[in-house]
Amino acid sequence: MKRKPVIAIDGPAGSGKSTIAKLVASSMGFHYIDTGAMYRAVTLKALRKGTDRKSEPALTELAGSTSIGFEYGDGLKVFVDGEDVTEAIRLPEVSKASSDIADSRGVRQALVRKQQDMGAAGGVIMDGRDIGSVVFPDAEVKLYLDATVEERAGRRHKELVAKGIKTDLSGVKRDIEERDARDRNRPFGALVKVKDAVTVDTTGLSIEQVAARITGIIKEKL
Ligand code: DC
């Protein structure tokens, strides 16, 4: 039987992927899979255990022995080995350390396999960096969300302030620039704009405007 469609959304940090993916998933009846949360989950566990983030064998072992779960209900909850880590994985120190974890070949292999299993039946919107290029290169719809670094830093800063996390805008911008460079240059699973992806620049657009545009593109493609 033919699987249901897979919608792949890639783009840099703060481009609005997860907000939009969540909205479009619920309005169009897709299942949302946040792959960044999976890298964050392994990162949190590595930080807590004091795992050497440069040791490939240690990271491979860690990824292989970590169970990651999602729970859908009133918002998306993320679990690591049964513990609710929804809030903890969003802390700035986890964001920062996640680039090391995402560089690991062993971690990527383990998580990509898990993502492919989760999306095997289709009917999913999956967001990340390598979804249209590595995880589902045959996705029915591929989108690339972008925005200027100033806009992305502004959004992240607002989110953190709303959560009561103290940060300054210039620091957030610097972190995003660093993460962009790491995302674009890693040897496996780097952030790339694949040829068959439709690019949507979200700079200056409201969430509703982006969601409407993305919904239109998906309907047209399917
Ligand atoms: O999208 P995010 O900020 O939650 O992603 C967290 C980290 O995981 C970030 O360092 C990029 C990385 N990542 C990745 O390498 N591949 C993905 N498919 C998703 C995220």
Coordinates of C-alpha atoms and ligand atoms in Angstrom, one line a residue:
M1 CA 0.0 0.0 0.0
K2 CA 1.2 3.5 -0.8
R3 CA 2.2 5.4 2.3
K4 CA 0.5 8.7 3.1
P5 CA 2.4 11.9 2.2
V6 CA 5.5 13.1 4.1
I7 CA 6.0 16.9 4.4
A8 CA 9.7 17.8 5.1
I9 CA 10.5 21.2 6.5
D10 CA 14.1 22.2 6.8
G11 CA 15.7 25.5 7.7
P12 CA 18.0 27.3 10.1
A13 CA 17.4 27.8 13.9
G14 CA 14.6 30.3 14.5
S15 CA 13.2 30.3 11.0
G16 CA 9.7 29.3 12.4
K17 CA 9.8 25.7 11.4
S18 CA 8.3 24.2 14.5
T19 CA 5.6 26.8 15.1
I20 CA 4.4 26.5 11.6
A21 CA 4.8 22.7 11.4
K22 CA 2.7 22.3 14.5
L23 CA -0.1 24.7 13.2
V24 CA -0.2 23.1 9.8
A25 CA -0.1 19.6 11.2
S26 CA -3.2 20.2 13.3
S27 CA -5.1 22.1 10.6
M28 CA -4.4 19.5 7.9
G29 CA -4.5 16.4 10.0
F30 CA -0.8 15.4 9.9
H31 CA 1.3 14.1 12.8
Y32 CA 4.1 16.5 13.8
I33 CA 7.6 15.1 14.4
D34 CA 10.1 17.6 15.9
T35 CA 13.5 16.1 15.0
G36 CA 15.4 18.9 16.7
A37 CA 13.8 17.8 20.0
M38 CA 15.4 14.4 19.5
Y39 CA 19.0 15.9 19.2
R40 CA 18.2 18.1 22.2
A41 CA 17.1 15.0 24.2
V42 CA 20.4 13.2 23.6
T43 CA 22.2 16.5 24.3
L44 CA 20.5 16.9 27.7
K45 CA 21.3 13.3 28.6
A46 CA 25.0 13.8 27.6
L47 CA 25.2 17.0 29.7
R48 CA 23.7 15.3 32.7
K49 CA 25.9 12.2 32.5
G50 CA 29.0 14.3 31.7
T51 CA 29.6 12.3 28.5
D52 CA 32.6 13.5 26.5
R53 CA 31.0 15.4 23.7
K54 CA 33.9 14.8 21.4
S55 CA 34.1 11.1 21.9
E56 CA 32.4 9.4 19.0
P57 CA 32.2 5.9 20.7
A58 CA 30.7 7.5 23.9
L59 CA 28.1 9.5 21.9
T60 CA 27.1 6.5 19.7
E61 CA 26.6 4.4 22.8
L62 CA 24.6 7.1 24.4
A63 CA 22.3 7.6 21.4
G64 CA 21.8 3.9 21.1
S65 CA 20.8 3.5 24.7
T66 CA 18.4 6.4 25.0
S67 CA 14.7 6.1 24.5
I68 CA 13.0 9.2 23.1
G69 CA 9.2 9.6 23.2
F70 CA 6.7 12.1 22.2
E71 CA 3.2 12.6 23.7
Y72 CA 0.6 14.6 21.8
G73 CA -2.2 16.3 23.7
D74 CA -2.3 19.8 25.1
G75 CA 1.0 20.7 23.3
L76 CA 3.8 18.4 22.4
K77 CA 5.7 16.7 25.3
V78 CA 9.1 15.2 24.9
F79 CA 10.4 12.3 27.1
V80 CA 13.8 10.9 27.6
D81 CA 13.9 7.4 29.2
G82 CA 10.4 8.1 30.5
E83 CA 11.1 11.5 32.0
D84 CA 9.3 14.6 30.8
V85 CA 12.1 16.9 29.5
T86 CA 9.9 19.2 27.4
E87 CA 11.1 22.3 29.3
A88 CA 14.7 21.2 30.0
I89 CA 15.6 20.6 26.4
R90 CA 14.9 24.3 25.5
L91 CA 17.4 25.7 27.9
P92 CA 20.1 27.9 26.2
E93 CA 22.9 25.5 27.4
V94 CA 21.2 22.6 25.7
S95 CA 20.8 24.6 22.5
K96 CA 24.5 25.5 22.6
A97 CA 25.8 22.0 23.3
S98 CA 23.4 20.4 20.7
S99 CA 25.7 21.3 17.8
D100 CA 28.4 18.9 19.2
I101 CA 25.8 16.1 19.5
A102 CA 24.4 16.8 16.0
D103 CA 28.0 16.5 14.6
S104 CA 28.3 12.9 15.7
R105 CA 27.9 10.4 13.0
G106 CA 26.7 7.7 15.4
V107 CA 24.0 9.9 16.9
R108 CA 22.8 10.9 13.5
Q109 CA 22.6 7.3 12.3
A110 CA 20.6 6.3 15.3
L111 CA 18.2 9.3 15.2
V112 CA 17.7 9.2 11.4
R113 CA 16.7 5.6 11.6
K114 CA 14.2 6.4 14.4
Q115 CA 12.8 9.3 12.3
Q116 CA 12.4 7.1 9.3
D117 CA 10.6 4.5 11.4
M118 CA 8.3 7.2 12.9
G119 CA 7.4 8.5 9.4
A120 CA 7.3 5.2 7.6
A121 CA 3.5 5.2 7.3
G122 CA 3.5 8.8 6.1
G123 CA 0.9 11.4 7.2
V124 CA 3.6 13.3 8.9
I125 CA 5.2 16.8 8.9
M126 CA 8.8 16.5 10.1
D127 CA 11.0 19.4 10.7
G128 CA 14.8 19.7 11.1
R129 CA 17.9 20.3 9.0
D130 CA 18.3 17.1 6.9
I131 CA 14.8 15.9 6.4
G132 CA 14.4 16.6 2.7
S133 CA 18.1 15.6 2.0
V134 CA 18.7 12.5 4.2
V135 CA 15.7 11.3 6.3
F136 CA 13.0 11.5 3.6
P137 CA 14.7 12.4 0.2
D138 CA 11.5 11.1 -1.4
A139 CA 9.1 13.3 0.6
E140 CA 6.1 14.4 -1.4
V141 CA 6.5 18.0 -0.2
K142 CA 9.8 19.7 0.7
L143 CA 9.9 23.2 2.2
Y144 CA 12.9 25.3 3.2
L145 CA 12.0 28.1 5.7
D146 CA 14.4 31.0 6.0
A147 CA 14.6 34.4 7.7
T148 CA 17.3 37.0 8.3
V149 CA 19.6 36.3 11.3
E150 CA 18.3 39.5 12.9
E151 CA 14.7 38.4 12.7
R152 CA 15.5 34.8 13.9
A153 CA 17.5 36.2 16.9
G154 CA 14.6 38.6 17.7
R155 CA 12.1 35.7 17.8
R156 CA 14.3 33.5 19.9
H157 CA 15.1 36.3 22.3
K158 CA 11.3 37.0 22.8
E159 CA 10.6 33.3 23.4
L160 CA 13.3 33.0 26.1
V161 CA 12.2 36.2 27.8
A162 CA 8.6 35.0 27.8
K163 CA 9.8 31.9 29.6
G164 CA 11.6 34.0 32.2
I165 CA 15.1 33.0 30.9
K166 CA 17.5 35.9 31.2
T167 CA 19.4 36.6 27.9
D168 CA 20.5 39.6 25.9
L169 CA 19.6 40.0 22.2
S170 CA 23.3 40.2 21.0
G171 CA 24.1 37.0 22.8
V172 CA 21.2 35.2 21.3
K173 CA 22.2 36.5 17.8
R174 CA 25.8 35.3 18.3
D175 CA 24.6 31.8 19.4
I176 CA 22.3 31.6 16.3
E177 CA 25.2 32.6 14.0
E178 CA 27.4 30.0 15.6
R179 CA 24.7 27.3 15.3
D180 CA 24.1 28.3 11.7
A181 CA 27.8 27.8 10.8
R182 CA 27.8 24.4 12.6
D183 CA 24.5 23.4 10.9
R184 CA 25.7 24.3 7.4
N185 CA 29.2 22.8 7.7
R186 CA 28.8 19.4 9.4
P187 CA 30.2 16.5 7.4
F188 CA 26.9 14.5 7.6
G189 CA 23.4 15.8 7.6
A190 CA 24.3 19.4 7.0
L191 CA 21.6 22.0 6.5
V192 CA 21.2 22.3 2.7
K193 CA 18.5 23.7 0.5
V194 CA 17.8 20.8 -1.8
K195 CA 16.9 21.5 -5.4
D196 CA 13.3 20.3 -5.1
A197 CA 12.4 22.3 -1.9
V198 CA 10.2 25.4 -2.1
T199 CA 11.8 28.2 -0.1
V200 CA 9.6 30.5 2.0
D201 CA 11.3 33.6 3.5
T202 CA 9.4 34.3 6.7
T203 CA 11.1 37.6 7.4
G204 CA 8.5 40.2 8.3
L205 CA 5.6 37.8 8.0
S206 CA 3.2 36.9 10.8
I207 CA 2.7 33.2 11.9
E208 CA -0.7 33.3 10.2
Q209 CA 0.7 34.6 6.9
V210 CA 3.4 31.9 6.9
A211 CA 1.0 29.1 7.8
A212 CA -1.4 30.2 5.0
R213 CA 1.4 30.2 2.5
I214 CA 2.7 26.8 3.5
T215 CA -0.8 25.3 3.6
G216 CA -1.3 26.7 0.0
I217 CA 2.0 25.1 -1.2
I218 CA 1.2 21.7 0.4
K219 CA -2.3 21.7 -1.1
E220 CA -1.0 22.5 -4.5
K221 CA 1.7 19.8 -4.3
L222 CA -0.6 17.1 -3.1
Ligands
DC1 O1 15.8 22.9 15.6 P1 16.5 22.8 16.9 O2 17.1 24.1 17.3 O3 15.6 22.3 18.0 O4 17.7 21.7 16.8 C1 18.5 21.3 17.9 C2 19.8 20.9 17.4 O5 19.8 19.7 16.6 C3 20.6 21.9 16.5 O6 21.9 22.0 16.9 C4 20.5 21.4 15.1 C5 20.4 19.9 15.3 N1 19.5 19.2 14.3 C6 20.1 18.5 13.3 O7 21.3 18.5 13.2 N2 19.3 17.8 12.5 C7 18.0 17.8 12.6 N3 17.2 17.1 11.7 C8 17.3 18.6 13.6 C9 18.1 19.3 14.4

